[in-house]
mmCIF file of C-alpha atoms in Angstrom:
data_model
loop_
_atom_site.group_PDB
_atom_site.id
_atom_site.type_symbol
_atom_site.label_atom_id
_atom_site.label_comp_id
_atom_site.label_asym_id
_atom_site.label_seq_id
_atom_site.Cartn_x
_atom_site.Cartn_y
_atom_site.Cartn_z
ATOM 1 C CA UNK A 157 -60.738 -80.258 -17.578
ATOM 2 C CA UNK A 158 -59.917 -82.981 -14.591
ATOM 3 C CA UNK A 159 -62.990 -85.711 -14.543
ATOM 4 C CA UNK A 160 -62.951 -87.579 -10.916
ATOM 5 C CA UNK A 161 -64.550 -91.191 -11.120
ATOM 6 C CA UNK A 162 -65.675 -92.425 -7.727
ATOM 7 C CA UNK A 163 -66.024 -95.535 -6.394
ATOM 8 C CA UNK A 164 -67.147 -96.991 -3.550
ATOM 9 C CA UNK A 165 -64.961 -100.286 -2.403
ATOM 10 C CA UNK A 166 -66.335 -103.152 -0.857
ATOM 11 C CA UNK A 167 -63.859 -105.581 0.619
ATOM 12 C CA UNK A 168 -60.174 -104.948 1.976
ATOM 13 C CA UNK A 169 -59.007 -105.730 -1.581
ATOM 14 C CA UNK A 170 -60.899 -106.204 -5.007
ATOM 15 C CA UNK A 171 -60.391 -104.923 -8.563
ATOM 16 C CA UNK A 172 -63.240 -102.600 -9.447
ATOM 17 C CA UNK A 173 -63.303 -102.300 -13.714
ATOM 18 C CA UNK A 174 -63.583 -98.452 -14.651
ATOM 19 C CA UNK A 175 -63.210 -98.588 -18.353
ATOM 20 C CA UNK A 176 -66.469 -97.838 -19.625
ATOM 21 C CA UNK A 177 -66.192 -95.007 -16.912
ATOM 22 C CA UNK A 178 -62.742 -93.709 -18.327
ATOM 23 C CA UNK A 179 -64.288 -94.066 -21.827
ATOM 24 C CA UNK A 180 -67.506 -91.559 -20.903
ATOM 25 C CA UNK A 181 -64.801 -89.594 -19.340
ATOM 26 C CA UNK A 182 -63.134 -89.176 -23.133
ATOM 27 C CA UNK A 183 -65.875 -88.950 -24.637
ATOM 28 C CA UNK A 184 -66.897 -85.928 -22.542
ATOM 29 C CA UNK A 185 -63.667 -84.405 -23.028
ATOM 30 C CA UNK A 186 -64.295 -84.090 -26.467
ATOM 31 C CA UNK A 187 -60.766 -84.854 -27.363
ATOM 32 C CA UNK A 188 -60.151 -87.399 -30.481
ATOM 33 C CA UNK A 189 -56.569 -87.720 -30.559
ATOM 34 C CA UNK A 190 -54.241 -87.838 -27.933
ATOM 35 C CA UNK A 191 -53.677 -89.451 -24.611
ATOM 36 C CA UNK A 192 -55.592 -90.358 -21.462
ATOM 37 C CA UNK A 193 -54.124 -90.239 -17.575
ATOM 38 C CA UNK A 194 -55.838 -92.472 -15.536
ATOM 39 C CA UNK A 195 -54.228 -91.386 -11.793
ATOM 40 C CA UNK A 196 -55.431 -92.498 -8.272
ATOM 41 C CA UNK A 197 -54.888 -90.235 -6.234
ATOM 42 C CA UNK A 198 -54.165 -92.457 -2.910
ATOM 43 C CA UNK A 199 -51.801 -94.452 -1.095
ATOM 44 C CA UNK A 200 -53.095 -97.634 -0.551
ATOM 45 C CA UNK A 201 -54.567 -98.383 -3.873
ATOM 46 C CA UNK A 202 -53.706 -98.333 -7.035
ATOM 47 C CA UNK A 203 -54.733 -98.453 -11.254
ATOM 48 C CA UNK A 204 -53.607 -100.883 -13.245
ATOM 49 C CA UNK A 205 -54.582 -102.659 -16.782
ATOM 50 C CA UNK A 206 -54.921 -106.695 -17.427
ATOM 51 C CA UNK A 207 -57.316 -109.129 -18.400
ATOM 52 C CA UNK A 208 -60.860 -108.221 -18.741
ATOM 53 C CA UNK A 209 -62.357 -111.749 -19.500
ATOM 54 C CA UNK A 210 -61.744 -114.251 -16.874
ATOM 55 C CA UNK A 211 -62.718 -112.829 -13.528
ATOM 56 C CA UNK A 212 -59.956 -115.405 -11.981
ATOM 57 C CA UNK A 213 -57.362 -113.432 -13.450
ATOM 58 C CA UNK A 214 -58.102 -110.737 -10.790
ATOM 59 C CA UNK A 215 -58.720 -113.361 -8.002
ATOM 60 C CA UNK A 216 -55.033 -114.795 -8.557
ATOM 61 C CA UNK A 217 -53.314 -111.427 -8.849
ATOM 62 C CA UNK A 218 -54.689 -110.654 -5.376
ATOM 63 C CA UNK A 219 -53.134 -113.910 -4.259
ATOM 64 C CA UNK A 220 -49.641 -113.033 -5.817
ATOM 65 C CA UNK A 221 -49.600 -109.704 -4.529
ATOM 66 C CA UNK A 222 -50.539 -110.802 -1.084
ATOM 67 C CA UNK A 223 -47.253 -113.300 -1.169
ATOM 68 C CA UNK A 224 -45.426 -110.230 -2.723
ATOM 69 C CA UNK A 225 -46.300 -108.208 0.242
ATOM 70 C CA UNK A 226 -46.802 -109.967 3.095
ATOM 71 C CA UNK A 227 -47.711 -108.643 6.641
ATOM 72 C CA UNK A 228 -44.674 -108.518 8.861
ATOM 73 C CA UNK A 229 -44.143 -107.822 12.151
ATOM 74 C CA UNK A 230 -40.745 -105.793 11.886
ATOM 75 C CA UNK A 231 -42.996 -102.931 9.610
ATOM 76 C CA UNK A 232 -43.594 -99.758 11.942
ATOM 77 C CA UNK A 233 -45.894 -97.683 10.398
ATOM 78 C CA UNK A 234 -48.765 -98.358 12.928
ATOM 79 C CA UNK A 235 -52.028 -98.420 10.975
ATOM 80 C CA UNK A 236 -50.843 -101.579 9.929
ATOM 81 C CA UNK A 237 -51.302 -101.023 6.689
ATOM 82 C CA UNK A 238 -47.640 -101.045 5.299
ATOM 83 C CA UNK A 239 -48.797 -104.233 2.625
ATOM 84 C CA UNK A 240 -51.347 -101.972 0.953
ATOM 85 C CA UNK A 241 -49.023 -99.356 0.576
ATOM 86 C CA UNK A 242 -45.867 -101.421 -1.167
ATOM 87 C CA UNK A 243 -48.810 -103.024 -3.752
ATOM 88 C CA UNK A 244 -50.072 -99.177 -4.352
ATOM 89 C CA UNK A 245 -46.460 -98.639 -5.549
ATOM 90 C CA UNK A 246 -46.088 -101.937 -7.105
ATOM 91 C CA UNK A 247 -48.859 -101.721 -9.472
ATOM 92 C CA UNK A 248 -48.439 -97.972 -9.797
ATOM 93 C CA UNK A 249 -50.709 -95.066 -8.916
ATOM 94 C CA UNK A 250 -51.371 -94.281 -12.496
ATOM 95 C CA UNK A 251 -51.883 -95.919 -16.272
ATOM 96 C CA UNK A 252 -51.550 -93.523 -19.212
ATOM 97 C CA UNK A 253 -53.039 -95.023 -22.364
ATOM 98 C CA UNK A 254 -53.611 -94.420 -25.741
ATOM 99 C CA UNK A 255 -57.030 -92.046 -26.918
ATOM 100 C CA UNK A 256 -57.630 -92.232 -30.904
ATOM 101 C CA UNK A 257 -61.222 -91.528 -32.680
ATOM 102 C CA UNK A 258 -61.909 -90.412 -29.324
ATOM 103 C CA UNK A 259 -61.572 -93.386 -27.085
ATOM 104 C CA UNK A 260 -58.959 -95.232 -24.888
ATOM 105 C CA UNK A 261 -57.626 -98.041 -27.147
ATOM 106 C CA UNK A 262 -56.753 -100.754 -25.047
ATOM 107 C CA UNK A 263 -55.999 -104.059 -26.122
ATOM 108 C CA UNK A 264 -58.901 -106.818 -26.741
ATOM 109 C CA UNK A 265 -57.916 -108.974 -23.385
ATOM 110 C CA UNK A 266 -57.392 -105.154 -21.341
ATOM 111 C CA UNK A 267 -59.368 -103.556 -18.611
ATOM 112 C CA UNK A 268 -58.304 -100.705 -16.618
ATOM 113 C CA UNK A 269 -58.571 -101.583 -12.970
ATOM 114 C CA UNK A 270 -59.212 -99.336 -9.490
ATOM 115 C CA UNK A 271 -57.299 -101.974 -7.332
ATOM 116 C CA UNK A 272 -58.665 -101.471 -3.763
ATOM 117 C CA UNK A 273 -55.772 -102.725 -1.240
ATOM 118 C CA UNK A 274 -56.973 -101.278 2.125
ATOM 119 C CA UNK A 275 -60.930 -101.092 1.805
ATOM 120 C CA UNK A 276 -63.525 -100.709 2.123
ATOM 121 C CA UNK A 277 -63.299 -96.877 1.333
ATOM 122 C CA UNK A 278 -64.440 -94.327 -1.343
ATOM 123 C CA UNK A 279 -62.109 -93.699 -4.144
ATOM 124 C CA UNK A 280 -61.560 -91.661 -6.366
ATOM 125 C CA UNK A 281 -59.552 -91.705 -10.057
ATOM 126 C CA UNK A 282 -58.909 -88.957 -11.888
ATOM 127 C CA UNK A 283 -59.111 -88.651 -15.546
ATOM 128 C CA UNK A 284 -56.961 -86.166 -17.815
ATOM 129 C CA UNK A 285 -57.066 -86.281 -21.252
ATOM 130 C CA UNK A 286 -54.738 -84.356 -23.320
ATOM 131 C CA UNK A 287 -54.716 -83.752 -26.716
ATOM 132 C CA UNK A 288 -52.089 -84.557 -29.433
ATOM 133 C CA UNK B 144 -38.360 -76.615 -21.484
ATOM 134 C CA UNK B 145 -37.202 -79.877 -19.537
ATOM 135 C CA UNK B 146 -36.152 -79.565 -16.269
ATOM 136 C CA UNK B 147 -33.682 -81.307 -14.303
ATOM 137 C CA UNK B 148 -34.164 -81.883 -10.228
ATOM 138 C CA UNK B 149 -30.579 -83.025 -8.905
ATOM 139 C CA UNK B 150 -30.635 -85.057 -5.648
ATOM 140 C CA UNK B 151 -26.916 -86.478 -4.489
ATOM 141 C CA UNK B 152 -28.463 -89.375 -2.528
ATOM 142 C CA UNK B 153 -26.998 -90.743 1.031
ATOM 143 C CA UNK B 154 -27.628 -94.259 1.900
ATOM 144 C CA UNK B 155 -27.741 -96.977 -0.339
ATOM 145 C CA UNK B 156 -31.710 -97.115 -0.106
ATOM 146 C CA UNK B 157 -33.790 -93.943 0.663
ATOM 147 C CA UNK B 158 -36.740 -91.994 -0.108
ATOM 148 C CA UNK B 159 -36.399 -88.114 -1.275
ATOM 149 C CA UNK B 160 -39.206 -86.432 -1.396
ATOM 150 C CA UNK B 161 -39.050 -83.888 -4.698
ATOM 151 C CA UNK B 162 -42.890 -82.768 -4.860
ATOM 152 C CA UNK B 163 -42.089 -79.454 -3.502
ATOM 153 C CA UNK B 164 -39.247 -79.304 -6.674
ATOM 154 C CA UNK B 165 -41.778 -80.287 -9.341
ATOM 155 C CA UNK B 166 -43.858 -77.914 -7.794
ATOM 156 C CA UNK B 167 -41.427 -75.306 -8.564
ATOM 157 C CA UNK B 168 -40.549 -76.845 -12.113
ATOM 158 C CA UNK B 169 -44.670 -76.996 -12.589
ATOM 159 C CA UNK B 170 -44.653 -73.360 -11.867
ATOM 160 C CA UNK B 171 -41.666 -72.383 -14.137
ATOM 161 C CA UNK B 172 -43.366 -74.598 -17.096
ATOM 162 C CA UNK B 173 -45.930 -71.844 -16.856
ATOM 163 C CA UNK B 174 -48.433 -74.186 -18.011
ATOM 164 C CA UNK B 175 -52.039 -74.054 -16.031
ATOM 165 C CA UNK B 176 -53.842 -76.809 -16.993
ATOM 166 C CA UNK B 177 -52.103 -80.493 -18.331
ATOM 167 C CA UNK B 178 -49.807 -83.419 -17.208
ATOM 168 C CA UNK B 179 -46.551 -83.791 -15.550
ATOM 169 C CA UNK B 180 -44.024 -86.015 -16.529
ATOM 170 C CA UNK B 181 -41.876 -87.187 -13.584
ATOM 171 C CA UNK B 182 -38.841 -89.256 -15.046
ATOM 172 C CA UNK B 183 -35.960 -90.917 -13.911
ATOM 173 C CA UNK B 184 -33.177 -91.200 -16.080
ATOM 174 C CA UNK B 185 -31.434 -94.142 -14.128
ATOM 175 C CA UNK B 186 -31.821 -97.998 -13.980
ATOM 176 C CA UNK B 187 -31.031 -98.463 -10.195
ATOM 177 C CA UNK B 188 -32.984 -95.876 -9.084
ATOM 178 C CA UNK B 189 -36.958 -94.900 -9.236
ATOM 179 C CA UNK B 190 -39.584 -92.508 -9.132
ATOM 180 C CA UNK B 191 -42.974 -93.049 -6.950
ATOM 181 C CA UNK B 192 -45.874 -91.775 -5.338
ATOM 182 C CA UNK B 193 -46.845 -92.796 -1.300
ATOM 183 C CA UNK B 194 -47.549 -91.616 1.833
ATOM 184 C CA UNK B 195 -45.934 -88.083 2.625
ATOM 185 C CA UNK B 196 -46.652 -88.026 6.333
ATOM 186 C CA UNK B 197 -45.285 -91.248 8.408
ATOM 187 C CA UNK B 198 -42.129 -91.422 7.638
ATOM 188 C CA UNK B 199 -41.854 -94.940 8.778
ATOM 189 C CA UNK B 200 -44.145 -96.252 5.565
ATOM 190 C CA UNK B 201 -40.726 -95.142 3.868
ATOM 191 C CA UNK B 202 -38.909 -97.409 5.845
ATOM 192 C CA UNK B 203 -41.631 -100.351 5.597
ATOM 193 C CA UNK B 204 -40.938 -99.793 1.607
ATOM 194 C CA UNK B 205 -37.487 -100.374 1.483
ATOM 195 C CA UNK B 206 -37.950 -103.097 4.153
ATOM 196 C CA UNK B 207 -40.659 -105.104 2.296
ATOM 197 C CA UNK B 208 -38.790 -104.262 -1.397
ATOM 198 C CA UNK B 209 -35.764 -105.687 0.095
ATOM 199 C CA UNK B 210 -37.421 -109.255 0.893
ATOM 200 C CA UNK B 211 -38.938 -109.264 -2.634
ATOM 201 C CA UNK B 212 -36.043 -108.631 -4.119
ATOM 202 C CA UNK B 213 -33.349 -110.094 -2.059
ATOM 203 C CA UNK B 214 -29.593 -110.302 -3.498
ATOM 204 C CA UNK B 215 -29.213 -114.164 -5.099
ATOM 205 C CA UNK B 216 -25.937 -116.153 -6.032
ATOM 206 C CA UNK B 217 -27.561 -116.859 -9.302
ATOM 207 C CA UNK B 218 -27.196 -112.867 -10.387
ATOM 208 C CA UNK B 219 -25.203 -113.298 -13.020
ATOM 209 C CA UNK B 220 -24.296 -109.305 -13.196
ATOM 210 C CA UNK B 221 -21.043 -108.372 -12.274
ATOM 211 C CA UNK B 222 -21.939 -105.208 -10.755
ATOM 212 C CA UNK B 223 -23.635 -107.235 -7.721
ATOM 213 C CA UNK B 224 -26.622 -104.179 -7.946
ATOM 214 C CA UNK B 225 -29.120 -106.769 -9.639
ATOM 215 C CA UNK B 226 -31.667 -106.015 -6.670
ATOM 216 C CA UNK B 227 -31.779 -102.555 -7.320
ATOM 217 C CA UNK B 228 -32.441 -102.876 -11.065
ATOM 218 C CA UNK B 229 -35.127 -105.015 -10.058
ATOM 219 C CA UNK B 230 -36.706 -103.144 -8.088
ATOM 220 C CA UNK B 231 -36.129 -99.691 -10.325
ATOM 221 C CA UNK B 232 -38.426 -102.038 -12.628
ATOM 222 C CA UNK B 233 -40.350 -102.938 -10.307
ATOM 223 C CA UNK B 234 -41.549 -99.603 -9.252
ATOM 224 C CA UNK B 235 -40.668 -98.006 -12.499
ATOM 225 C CA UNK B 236 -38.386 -95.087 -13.551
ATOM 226 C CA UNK B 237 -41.747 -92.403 -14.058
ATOM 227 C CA UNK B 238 -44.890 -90.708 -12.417
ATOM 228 C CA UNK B 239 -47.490 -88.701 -14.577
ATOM 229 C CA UNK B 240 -49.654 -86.660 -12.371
ATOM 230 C CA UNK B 241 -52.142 -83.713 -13.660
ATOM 231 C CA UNK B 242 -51.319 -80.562 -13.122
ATOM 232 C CA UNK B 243 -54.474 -77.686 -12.434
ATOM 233 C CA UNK B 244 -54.125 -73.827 -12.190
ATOM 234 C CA UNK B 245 -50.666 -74.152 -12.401
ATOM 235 C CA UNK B 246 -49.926 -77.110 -9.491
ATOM 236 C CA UNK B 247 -49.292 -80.726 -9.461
ATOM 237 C CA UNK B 248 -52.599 -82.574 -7.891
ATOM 238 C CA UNK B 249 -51.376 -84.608 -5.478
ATOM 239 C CA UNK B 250 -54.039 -86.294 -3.078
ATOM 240 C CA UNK B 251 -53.998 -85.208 0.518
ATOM 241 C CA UNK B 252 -51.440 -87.974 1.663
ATOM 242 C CA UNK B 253 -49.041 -88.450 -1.719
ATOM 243 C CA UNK B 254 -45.817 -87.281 -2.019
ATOM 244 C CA UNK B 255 -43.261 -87.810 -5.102
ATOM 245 C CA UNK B 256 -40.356 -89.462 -3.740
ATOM 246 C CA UNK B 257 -37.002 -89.887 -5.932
ATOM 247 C CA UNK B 258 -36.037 -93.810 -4.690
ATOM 248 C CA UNK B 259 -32.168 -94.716 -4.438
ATOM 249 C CA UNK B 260 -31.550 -98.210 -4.378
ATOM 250 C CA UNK B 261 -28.048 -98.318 -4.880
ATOM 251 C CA UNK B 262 -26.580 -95.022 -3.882
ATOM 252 C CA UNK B 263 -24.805 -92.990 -2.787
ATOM 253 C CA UNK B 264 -25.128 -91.080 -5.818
ATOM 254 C CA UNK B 265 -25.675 -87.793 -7.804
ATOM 255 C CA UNK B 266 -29.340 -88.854 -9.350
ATOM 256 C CA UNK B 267 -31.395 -86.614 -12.067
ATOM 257 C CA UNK B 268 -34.942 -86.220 -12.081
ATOM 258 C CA UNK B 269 -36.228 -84.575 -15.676
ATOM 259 C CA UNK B 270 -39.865 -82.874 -15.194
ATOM 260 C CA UNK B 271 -41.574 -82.314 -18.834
ATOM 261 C CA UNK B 272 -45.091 -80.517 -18.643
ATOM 262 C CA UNK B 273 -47.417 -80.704 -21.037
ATOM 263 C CA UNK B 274 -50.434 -78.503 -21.631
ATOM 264 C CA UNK B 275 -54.137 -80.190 -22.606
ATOM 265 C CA UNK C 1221 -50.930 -90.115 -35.360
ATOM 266 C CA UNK C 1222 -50.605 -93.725 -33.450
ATOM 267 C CA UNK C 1223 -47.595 -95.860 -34.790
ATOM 268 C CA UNK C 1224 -47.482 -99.729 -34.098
ATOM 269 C CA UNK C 1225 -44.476 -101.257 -33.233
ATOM 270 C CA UNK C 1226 -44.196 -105.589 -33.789
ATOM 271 C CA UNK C 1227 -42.815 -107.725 -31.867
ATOM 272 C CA UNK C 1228 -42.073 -111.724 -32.856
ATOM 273 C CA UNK C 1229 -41.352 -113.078 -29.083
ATOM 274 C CA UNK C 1230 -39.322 -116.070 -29.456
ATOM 275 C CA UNK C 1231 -38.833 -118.201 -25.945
ATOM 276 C CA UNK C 1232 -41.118 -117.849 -22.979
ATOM 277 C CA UNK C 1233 -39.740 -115.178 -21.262
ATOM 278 C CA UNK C 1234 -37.358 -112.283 -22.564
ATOM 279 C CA UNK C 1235 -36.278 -109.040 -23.011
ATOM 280 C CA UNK C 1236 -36.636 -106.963 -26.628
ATOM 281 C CA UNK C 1237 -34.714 -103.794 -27.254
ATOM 282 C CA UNK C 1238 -37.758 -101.656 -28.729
ATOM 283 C CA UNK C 1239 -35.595 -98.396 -28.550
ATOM 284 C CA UNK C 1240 -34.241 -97.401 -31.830
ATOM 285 C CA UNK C 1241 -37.626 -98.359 -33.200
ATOM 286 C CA UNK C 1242 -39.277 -96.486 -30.939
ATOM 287 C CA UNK C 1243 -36.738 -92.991 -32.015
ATOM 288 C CA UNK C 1244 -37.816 -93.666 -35.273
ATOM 289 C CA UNK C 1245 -41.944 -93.650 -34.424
ATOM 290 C CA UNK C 1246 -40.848 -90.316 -32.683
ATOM 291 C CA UNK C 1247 -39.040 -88.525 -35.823
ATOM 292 C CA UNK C 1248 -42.140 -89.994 -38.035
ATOM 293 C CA UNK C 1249 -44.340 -88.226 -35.786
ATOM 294 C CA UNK C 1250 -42.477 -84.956 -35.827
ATOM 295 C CA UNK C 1251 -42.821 -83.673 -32.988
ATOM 296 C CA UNK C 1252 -39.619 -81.759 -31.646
ATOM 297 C CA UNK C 1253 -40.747 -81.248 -27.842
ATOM 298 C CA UNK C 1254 -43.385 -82.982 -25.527
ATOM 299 C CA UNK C 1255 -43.804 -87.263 -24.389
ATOM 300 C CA UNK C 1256 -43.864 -90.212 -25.585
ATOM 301 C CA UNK C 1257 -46.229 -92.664 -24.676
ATOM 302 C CA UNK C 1258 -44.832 -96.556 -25.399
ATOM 303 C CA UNK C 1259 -48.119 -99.079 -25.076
ATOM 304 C CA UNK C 1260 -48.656 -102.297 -24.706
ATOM 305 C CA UNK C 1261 -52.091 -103.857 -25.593
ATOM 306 C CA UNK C 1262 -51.084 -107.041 -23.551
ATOM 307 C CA UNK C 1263 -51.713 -108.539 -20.352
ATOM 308 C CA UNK C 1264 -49.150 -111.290 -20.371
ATOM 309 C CA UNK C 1265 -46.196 -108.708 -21.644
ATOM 310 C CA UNK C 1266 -45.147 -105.699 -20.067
ATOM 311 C CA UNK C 1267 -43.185 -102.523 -21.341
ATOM 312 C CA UNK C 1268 -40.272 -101.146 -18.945
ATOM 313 C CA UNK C 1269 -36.697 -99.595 -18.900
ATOM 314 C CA UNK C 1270 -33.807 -100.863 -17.935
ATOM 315 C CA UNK C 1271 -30.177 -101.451 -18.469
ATOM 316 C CA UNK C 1272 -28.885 -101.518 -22.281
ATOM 317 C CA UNK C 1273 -25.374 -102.235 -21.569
ATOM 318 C CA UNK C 1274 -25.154 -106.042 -20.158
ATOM 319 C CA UNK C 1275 -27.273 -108.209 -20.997
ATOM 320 C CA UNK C 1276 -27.218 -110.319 -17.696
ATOM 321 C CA UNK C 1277 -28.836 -107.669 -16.267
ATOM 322 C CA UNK C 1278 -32.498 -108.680 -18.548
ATOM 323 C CA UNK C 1279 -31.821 -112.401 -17.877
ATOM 324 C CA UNK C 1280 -31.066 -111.584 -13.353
ATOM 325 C CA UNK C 1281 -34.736 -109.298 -13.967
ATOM 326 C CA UNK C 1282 -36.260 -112.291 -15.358
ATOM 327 C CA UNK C 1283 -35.075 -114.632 -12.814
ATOM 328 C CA UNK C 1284 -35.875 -112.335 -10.081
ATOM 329 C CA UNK C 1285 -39.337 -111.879 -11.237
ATOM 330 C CA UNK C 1286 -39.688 -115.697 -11.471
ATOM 331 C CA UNK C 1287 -39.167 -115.657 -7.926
ATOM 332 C CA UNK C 1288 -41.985 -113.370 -7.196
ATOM 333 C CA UNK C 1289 -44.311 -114.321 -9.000
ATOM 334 C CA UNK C 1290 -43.983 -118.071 -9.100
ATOM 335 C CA UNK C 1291 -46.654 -120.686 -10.475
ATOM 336 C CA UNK C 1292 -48.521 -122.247 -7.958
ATOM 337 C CA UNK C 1293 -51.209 -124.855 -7.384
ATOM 338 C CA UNK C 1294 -54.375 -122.214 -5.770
ATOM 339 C CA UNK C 1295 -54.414 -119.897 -8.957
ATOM 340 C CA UNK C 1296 -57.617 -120.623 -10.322
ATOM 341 C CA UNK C 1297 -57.634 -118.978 -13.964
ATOM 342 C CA UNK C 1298 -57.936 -121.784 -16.303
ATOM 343 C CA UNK C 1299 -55.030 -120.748 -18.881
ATOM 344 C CA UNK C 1300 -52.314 -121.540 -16.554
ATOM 345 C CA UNK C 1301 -50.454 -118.167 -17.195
ATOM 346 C CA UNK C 1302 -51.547 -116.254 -13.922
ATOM 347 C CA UNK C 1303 -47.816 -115.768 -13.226
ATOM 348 C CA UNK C 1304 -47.467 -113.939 -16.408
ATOM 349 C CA UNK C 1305 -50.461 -111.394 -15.739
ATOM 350 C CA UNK C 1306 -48.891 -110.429 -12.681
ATOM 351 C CA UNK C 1307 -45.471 -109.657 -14.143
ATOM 352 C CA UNK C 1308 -46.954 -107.799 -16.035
ATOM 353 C CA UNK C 1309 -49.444 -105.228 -13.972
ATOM 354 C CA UNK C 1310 -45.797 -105.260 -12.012
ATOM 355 C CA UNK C 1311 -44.245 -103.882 -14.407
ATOM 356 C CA UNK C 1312 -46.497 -102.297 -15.989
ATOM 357 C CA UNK C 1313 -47.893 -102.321 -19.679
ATOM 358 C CA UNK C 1314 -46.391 -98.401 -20.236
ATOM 359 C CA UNK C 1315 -43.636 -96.036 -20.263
ATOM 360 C CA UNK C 1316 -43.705 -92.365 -20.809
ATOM 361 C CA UNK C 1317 -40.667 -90.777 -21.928
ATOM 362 C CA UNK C 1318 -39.370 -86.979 -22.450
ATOM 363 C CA UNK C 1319 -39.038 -86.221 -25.864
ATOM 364 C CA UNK C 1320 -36.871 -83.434 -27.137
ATOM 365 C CA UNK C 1321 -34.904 -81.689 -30.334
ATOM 366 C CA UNK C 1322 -37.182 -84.820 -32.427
ATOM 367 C CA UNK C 1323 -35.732 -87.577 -29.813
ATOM 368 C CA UNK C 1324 -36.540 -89.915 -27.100
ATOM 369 C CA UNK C 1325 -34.587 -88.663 -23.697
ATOM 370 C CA UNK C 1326 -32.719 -91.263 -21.741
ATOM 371 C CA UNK C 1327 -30.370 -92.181 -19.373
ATOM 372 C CA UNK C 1328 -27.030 -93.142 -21.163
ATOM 373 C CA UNK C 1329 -27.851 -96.667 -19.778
ATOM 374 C CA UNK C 1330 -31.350 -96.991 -20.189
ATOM 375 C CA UNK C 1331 -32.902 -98.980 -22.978
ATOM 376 C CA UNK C 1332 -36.998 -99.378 -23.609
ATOM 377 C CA UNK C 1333 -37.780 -103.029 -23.281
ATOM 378 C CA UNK C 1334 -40.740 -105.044 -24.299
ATOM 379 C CA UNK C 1335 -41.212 -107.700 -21.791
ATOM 380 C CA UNK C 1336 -42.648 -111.280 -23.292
ATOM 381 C CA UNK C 1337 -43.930 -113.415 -19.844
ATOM 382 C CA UNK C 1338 -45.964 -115.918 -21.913
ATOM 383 C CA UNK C 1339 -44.730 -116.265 -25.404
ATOM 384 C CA UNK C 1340 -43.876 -117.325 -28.559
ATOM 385 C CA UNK C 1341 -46.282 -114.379 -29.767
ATOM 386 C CA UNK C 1342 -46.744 -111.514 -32.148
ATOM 387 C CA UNK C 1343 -46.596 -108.832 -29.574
ATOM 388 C CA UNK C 1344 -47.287 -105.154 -30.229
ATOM 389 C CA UNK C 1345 -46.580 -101.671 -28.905
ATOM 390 C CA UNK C 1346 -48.233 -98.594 -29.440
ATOM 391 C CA UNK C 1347 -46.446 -95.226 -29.661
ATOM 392 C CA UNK C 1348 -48.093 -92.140 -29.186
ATOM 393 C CA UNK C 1349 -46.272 -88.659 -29.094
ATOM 394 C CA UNK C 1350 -47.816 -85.418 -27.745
ATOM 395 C CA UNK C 1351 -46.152 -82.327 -28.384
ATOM 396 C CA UNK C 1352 -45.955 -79.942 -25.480
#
């Protein structure tokens, strides 16, 4: 069973926090023991975990990122969009994490992040849980 | 079963596409329903998902990795390939992707791309389903 | 079965060799054929592979990274470690390996790392093997 999580972006770039959705994603699964692929299936975003307390934390990543990959004029692919792609590769397209007693077990600071870097758009993340 | 993709890589820095190989080693696997493991046993070298149509994003990658990860006096490794362990890191040696009735799902615009960064080079990619 | 791995970080930034430890969560586990999933519950630490051979290679990885992800004056998150969160969704807080014959699978020079970006800590990792 493939779950697909959507989610509707707002702004050019913005973490959205789909852990509660990846948990009811589990929990429908009805696996207890095993692990959980959390996989975005596009280009120009990405998943990723960190900090799930301070909103600032996601504020400041988009800031490094945006140093990391700056526009340039020497890219060629011409949707201009070449930035958004290189962080969708830098953060990773997918996060694979832990399921025990039927739920993800992240760590007490962790969130797992849809990281929109060419929005607004729909998204969508697919969940696959296997057991083991 | 794990399988093993062989690429002998050209330039120093490239994109290979492999998605129509793990397709293949998906279909072998026999398995229907699960995840793919996509893993690159190298430390200069990586494995990652982006855009499979304009082949120019490719070259937009390489160009914007190359400024984030520029060669340094500093480097203290003798081997002079410090960059492309960086950026192996950096975009990481593995892809997980779910596989349904039998295929990798891929969305509409992702390919799997074997990345050289300090080639050229006979490079392995080792493709482990697993069924859940 | 999910085995925890821990970690006493000692400087601010550095590299840990968490391989042999992690072989031995895999033979505990028993499983002869499938993935292993290596976790980190962390948002300031980070889990990757890289080079086991010279060490120069961890400290030119951490110096590179400094230079990406720098401090600077317009991060707003109160803690001060911004820099450290970022390493680490760039590098991510996972790796999946192949497992086979009761073993981890890598390259002859790869080596599983725990990254510390913010330490002294008591870090952990999370191993999690599927069979498949």
């Amino acid at each position: 069973m493939i779950q697909t999580i959507t989610v509707k972006t707002r702004g050019r770039e913005a973490f959205y926090d789909i852990t509660s959705r990846v948990q009811e994603a589990v929990a429908q699964s009805g696996v207890e023991e095993g692990i959980c692929l959390v996989f975005c299936p596009h280009t120009t975003a990405a998943v990723t975990l960190n900090e799930n307390w301070d909103r600032t934390v996601q504020d400041d990543l988009c800031l490094g990122l945006g140093s990391l990959a700056p526009e340039r004029r020497d890219y060629q692919h011409l949707e201009g969009n070449s930035p958004a792609h290189l962080k969708s590769s830098l953060l990773g397209a997918s996060q694979v994490v832990p399921v025990s007693e039927g739920r993800v077990v992240l760590g007490k600071w962790q969130g797992l992040y849809l990281v929109e870097f060419d929005g607004p758009r729909e998204r969508r993340v697919v969940v696959k849980v296997v057991e083991g």
